[in-house]
XYZ file of C-alpha atoms in Angstrom:
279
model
C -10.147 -58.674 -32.002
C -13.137 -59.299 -34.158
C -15.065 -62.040 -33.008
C -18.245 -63.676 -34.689
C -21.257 -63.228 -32.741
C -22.818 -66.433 -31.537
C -25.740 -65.243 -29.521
C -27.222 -62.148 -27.889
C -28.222 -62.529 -24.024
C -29.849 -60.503 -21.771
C -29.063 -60.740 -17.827
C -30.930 -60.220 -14.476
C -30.302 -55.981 -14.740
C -30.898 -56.397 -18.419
C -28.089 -55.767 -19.596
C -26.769 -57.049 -23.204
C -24.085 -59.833 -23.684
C -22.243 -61.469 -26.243
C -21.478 -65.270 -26.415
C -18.492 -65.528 -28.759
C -15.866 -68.477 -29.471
C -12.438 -67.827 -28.241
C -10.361 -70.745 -29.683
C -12.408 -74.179 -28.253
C -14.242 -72.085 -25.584
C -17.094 -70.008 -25.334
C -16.838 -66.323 -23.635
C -19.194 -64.107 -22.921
C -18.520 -60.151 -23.605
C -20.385 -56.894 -22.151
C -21.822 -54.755 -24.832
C -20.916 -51.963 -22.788
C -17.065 -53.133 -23.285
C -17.837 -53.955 -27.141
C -17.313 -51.733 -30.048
C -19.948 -53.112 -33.411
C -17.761 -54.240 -35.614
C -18.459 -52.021 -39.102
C -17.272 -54.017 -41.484
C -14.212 -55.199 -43.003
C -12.265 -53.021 -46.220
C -10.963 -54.902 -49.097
C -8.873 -52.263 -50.849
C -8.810 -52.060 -54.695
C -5.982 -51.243 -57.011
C -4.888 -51.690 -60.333
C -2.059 -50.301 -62.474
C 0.862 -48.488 -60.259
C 3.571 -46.439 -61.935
C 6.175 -43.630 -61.051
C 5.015 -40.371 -60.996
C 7.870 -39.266 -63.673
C 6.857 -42.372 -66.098
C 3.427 -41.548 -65.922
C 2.350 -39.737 -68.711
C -0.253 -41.585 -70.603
C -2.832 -42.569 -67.387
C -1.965 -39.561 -65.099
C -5.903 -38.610 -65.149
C -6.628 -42.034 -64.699
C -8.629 -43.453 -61.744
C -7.295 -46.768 -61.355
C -3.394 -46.214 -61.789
C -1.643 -44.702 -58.726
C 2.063 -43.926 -58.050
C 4.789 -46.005 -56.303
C 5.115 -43.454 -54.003
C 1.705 -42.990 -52.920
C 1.205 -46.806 -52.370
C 4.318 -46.899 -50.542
C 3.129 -44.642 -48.372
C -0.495 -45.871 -47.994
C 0.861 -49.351 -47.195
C 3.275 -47.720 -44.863
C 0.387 -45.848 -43.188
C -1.109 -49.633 -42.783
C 1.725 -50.960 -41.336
C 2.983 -48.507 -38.654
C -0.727 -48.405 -37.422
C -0.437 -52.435 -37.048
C -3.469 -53.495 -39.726
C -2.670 -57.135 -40.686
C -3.316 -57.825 -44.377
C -6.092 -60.827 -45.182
C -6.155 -63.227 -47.405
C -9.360 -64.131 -49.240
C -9.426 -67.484 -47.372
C -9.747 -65.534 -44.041
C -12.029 -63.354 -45.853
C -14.050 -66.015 -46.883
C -14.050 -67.509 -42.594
C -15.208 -63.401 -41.913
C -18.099 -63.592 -44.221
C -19.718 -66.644 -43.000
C -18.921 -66.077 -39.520
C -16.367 -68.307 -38.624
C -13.309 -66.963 -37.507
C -11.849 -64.355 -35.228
C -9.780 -62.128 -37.188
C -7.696 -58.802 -35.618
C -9.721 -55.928 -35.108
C -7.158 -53.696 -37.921
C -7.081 -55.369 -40.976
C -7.080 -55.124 -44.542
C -7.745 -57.147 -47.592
C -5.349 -55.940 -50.249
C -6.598 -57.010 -54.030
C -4.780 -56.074 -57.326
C -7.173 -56.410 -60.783
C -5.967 -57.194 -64.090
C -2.707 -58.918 -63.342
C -0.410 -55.710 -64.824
C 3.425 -56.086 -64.670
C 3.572 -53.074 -62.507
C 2.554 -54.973 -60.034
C 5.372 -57.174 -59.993
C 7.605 -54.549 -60.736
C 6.544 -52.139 -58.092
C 3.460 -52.884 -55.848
C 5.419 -56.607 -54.509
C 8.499 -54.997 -53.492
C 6.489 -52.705 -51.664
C 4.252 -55.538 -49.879
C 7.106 -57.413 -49.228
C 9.374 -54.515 -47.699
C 6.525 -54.436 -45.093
C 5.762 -57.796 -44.547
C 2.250 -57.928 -46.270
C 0.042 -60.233 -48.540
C -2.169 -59.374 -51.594
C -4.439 -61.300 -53.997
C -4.512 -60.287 -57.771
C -6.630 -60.937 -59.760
C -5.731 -62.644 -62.932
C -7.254 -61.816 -66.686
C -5.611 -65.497 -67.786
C -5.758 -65.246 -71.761
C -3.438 -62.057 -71.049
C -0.586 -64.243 -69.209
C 2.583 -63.723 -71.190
C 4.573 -66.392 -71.939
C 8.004 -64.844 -71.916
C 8.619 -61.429 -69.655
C 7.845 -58.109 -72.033
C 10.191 -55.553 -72.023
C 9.432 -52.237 -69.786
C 7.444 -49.698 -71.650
C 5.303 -47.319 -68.831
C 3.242 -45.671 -71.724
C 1.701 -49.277 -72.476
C -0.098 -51.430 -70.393
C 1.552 -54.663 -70.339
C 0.652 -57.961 -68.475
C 2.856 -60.733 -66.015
C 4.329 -63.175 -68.066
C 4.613 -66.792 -66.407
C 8.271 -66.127 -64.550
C 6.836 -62.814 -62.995
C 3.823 -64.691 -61.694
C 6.251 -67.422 -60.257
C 8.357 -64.800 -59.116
C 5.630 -63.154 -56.471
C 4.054 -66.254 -55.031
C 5.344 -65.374 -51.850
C 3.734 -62.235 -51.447
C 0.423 -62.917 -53.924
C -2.490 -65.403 -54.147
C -3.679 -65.871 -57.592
C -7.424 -65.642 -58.332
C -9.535 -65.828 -61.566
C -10.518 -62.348 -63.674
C -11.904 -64.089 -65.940
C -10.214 -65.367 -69.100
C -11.630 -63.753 -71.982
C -14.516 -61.808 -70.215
C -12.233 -58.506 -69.452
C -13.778 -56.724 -72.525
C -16.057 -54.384 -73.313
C -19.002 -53.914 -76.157
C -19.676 -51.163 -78.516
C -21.453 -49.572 -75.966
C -18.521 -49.509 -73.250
C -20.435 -52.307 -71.266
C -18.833 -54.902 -70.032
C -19.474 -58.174 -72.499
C -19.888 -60.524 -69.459
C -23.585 -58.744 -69.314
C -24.507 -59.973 -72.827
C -22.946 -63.562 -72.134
C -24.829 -66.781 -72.017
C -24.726 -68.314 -68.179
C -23.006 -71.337 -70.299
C -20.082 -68.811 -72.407
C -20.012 -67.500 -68.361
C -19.855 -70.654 -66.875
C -17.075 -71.878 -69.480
C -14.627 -69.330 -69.313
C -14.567 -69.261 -65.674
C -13.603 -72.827 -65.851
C -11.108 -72.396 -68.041
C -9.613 -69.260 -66.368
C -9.580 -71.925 -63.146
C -7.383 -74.236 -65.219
C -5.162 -71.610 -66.172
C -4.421 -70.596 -62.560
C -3.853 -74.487 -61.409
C -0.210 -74.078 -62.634
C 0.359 -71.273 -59.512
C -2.537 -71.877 -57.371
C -4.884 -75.680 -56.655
C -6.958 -73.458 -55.147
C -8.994 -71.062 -57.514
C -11.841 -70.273 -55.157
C -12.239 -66.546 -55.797
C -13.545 -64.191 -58.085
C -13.637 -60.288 -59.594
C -15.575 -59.380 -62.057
C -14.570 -57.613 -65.081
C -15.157 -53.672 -64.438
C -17.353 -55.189 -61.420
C -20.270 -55.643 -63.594
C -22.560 -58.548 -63.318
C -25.928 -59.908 -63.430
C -28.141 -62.938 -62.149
C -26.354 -64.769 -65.156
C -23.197 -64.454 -64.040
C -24.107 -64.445 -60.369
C -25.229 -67.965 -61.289
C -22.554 -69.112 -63.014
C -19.952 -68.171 -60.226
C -21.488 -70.132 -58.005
C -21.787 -73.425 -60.119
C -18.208 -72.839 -61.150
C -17.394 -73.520 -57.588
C -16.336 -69.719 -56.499
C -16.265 -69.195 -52.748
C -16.631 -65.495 -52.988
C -16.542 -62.740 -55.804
C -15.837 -58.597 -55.554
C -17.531 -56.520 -57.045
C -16.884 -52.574 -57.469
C -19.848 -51.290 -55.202
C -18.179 -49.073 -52.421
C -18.249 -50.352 -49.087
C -17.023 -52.530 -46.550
C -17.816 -56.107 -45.919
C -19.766 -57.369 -43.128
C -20.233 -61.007 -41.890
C -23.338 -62.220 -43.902
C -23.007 -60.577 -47.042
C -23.946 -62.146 -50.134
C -20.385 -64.016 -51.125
C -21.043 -63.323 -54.629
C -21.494 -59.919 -54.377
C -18.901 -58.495 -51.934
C -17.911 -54.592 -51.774
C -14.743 -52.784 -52.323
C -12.744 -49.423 -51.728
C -11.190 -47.545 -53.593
C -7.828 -45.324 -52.497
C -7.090 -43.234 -55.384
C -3.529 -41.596 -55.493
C -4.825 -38.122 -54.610
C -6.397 -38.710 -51.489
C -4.789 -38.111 -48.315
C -3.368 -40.676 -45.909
C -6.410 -39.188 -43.607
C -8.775 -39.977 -46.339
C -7.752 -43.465 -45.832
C -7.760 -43.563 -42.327
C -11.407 -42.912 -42.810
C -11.943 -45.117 -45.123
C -10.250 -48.424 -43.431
C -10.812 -47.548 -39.806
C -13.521 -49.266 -37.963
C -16.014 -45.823 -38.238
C -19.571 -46.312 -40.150
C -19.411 -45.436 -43.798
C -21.497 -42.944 -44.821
């Protein structure tokens, strides 16, 4: 288990102790029977195809394959991680909940109908939960028709149709751009054009979730500006794209990620998620 620690004692022999919170008691653990805990990963994924559909974003970072993600969750699941939701995430951060010492936070970005057509059945084969993230001025209003060379967003019904398995959470709403420059327009924003589409990507998400309390920014850029405004919006926590784990008393608003591209090796990942210092 991963326990939040309350204090740091010292005996009679001086030896180090923890005082933790197990349910409505306190405990009190060696250091010498402790492990530190190194952080928590949040894994990051976006666009997921077949490997013989994939022909237009094969060199492309942020698309992997069915089968690798099958396998990568697999990985996850034989080797007992439990899979996070932001709320829990959001308990981890500030120190206020005991959480399993394997586990995962598994985010999607963009809202893409690959996800729905191939990451949930995935998840829920094995029993696991995931958070996208939802560009909501791309929301389609009727399901699009299949085309693997486009990239093509959840309509309403496909959203619906994953609740069990996904927690929706804002991308923005009309923020997921980028300028002439290939930087990302939230940078050149007013805090108030921030502050106002986060709000209305909020409403957006009401129809699926009351409960809007998390954010990603677009591309993972940001500034103070937009720092700002995701706070008075009333976000809980936001992800970023810095690599890294997160640790209990990280800023909320600027949490890290990982990235498991489909080329790396299921031992690459098992260096990346286990509970090992990142270098």
């Amino acid at each position: 288990m991963r326990y939040p620690i309350l204090h740091k004692l010292k005996d009679r022999l001086n030896q180090t102790w923890y005082q933790v919170r197990i349910g409505d008691r306190l405990a009190y653990i060696s250091a010498l029977d402790a492990q530190p805990d190194n952080g928590l990963p949040v894994l990051t994924y976006h666009h997921i195809l077949r490997d013989e559909e994939n022909t237009r974003f094969r060199h492309t970072s942020t698309t992997t394959s069915v089968r690798a993600f099958n396998n990568q969750m697999a990985w996850l699941r034989d080797r007992g991680y439990a899979t996070l939701s932001m709320v829990q995430l959001e308990g981890y951060v500030k120190n206020k909940i005991n959480l399993p010492a394997r586990a995962v936070v598994i985010t999607f970005d963009d809202g893409l109908k690959s996800v729905s057509r191939y990451a949930y059945p995935v998840l829920k084969q094995y029993g696991m939960k995931a958070t996208a993230f939802i560009v909501t001025s791309r929301i389609k209003r009727h399901p699009q028709k299949w085309e693997p060379k486009s990239l093509q967003f959840m309509s309403v019904s496909e959203l619906n149709e994953i609740r069990d398995v996904f927690d929706f959470q804002s991308h923005t709403h009309f923020l997921h751009r980028v300028d002439g420059y290939r930087r990302p327009i939230l940078l050149s924003r007013s805090e108030h054009n921030i502050l106002f589409d986060f709000a209305r990507s909020r409403r957006a998400l009401a129809q699926f979730n009351p409960h809007v309390w998390y954010l990603s920014y677009p591309f993972g850029g940001f500034n103070d500006k937009a720092v700002k405004a995701a706070n008075d919006a009333g976000f809980h926590l936001a992800v970023t794209s810095m690599k890294g784990k997160v640790k209990p008393g990280d800023n909320p608003l600027l949490l890290k990620r990982l990235y498991i591209l489909r080329t790396d090796s299921l031992e690459t990942m098992s260096r990346l998620v286990s509970n090992q210092p990142q270098g």
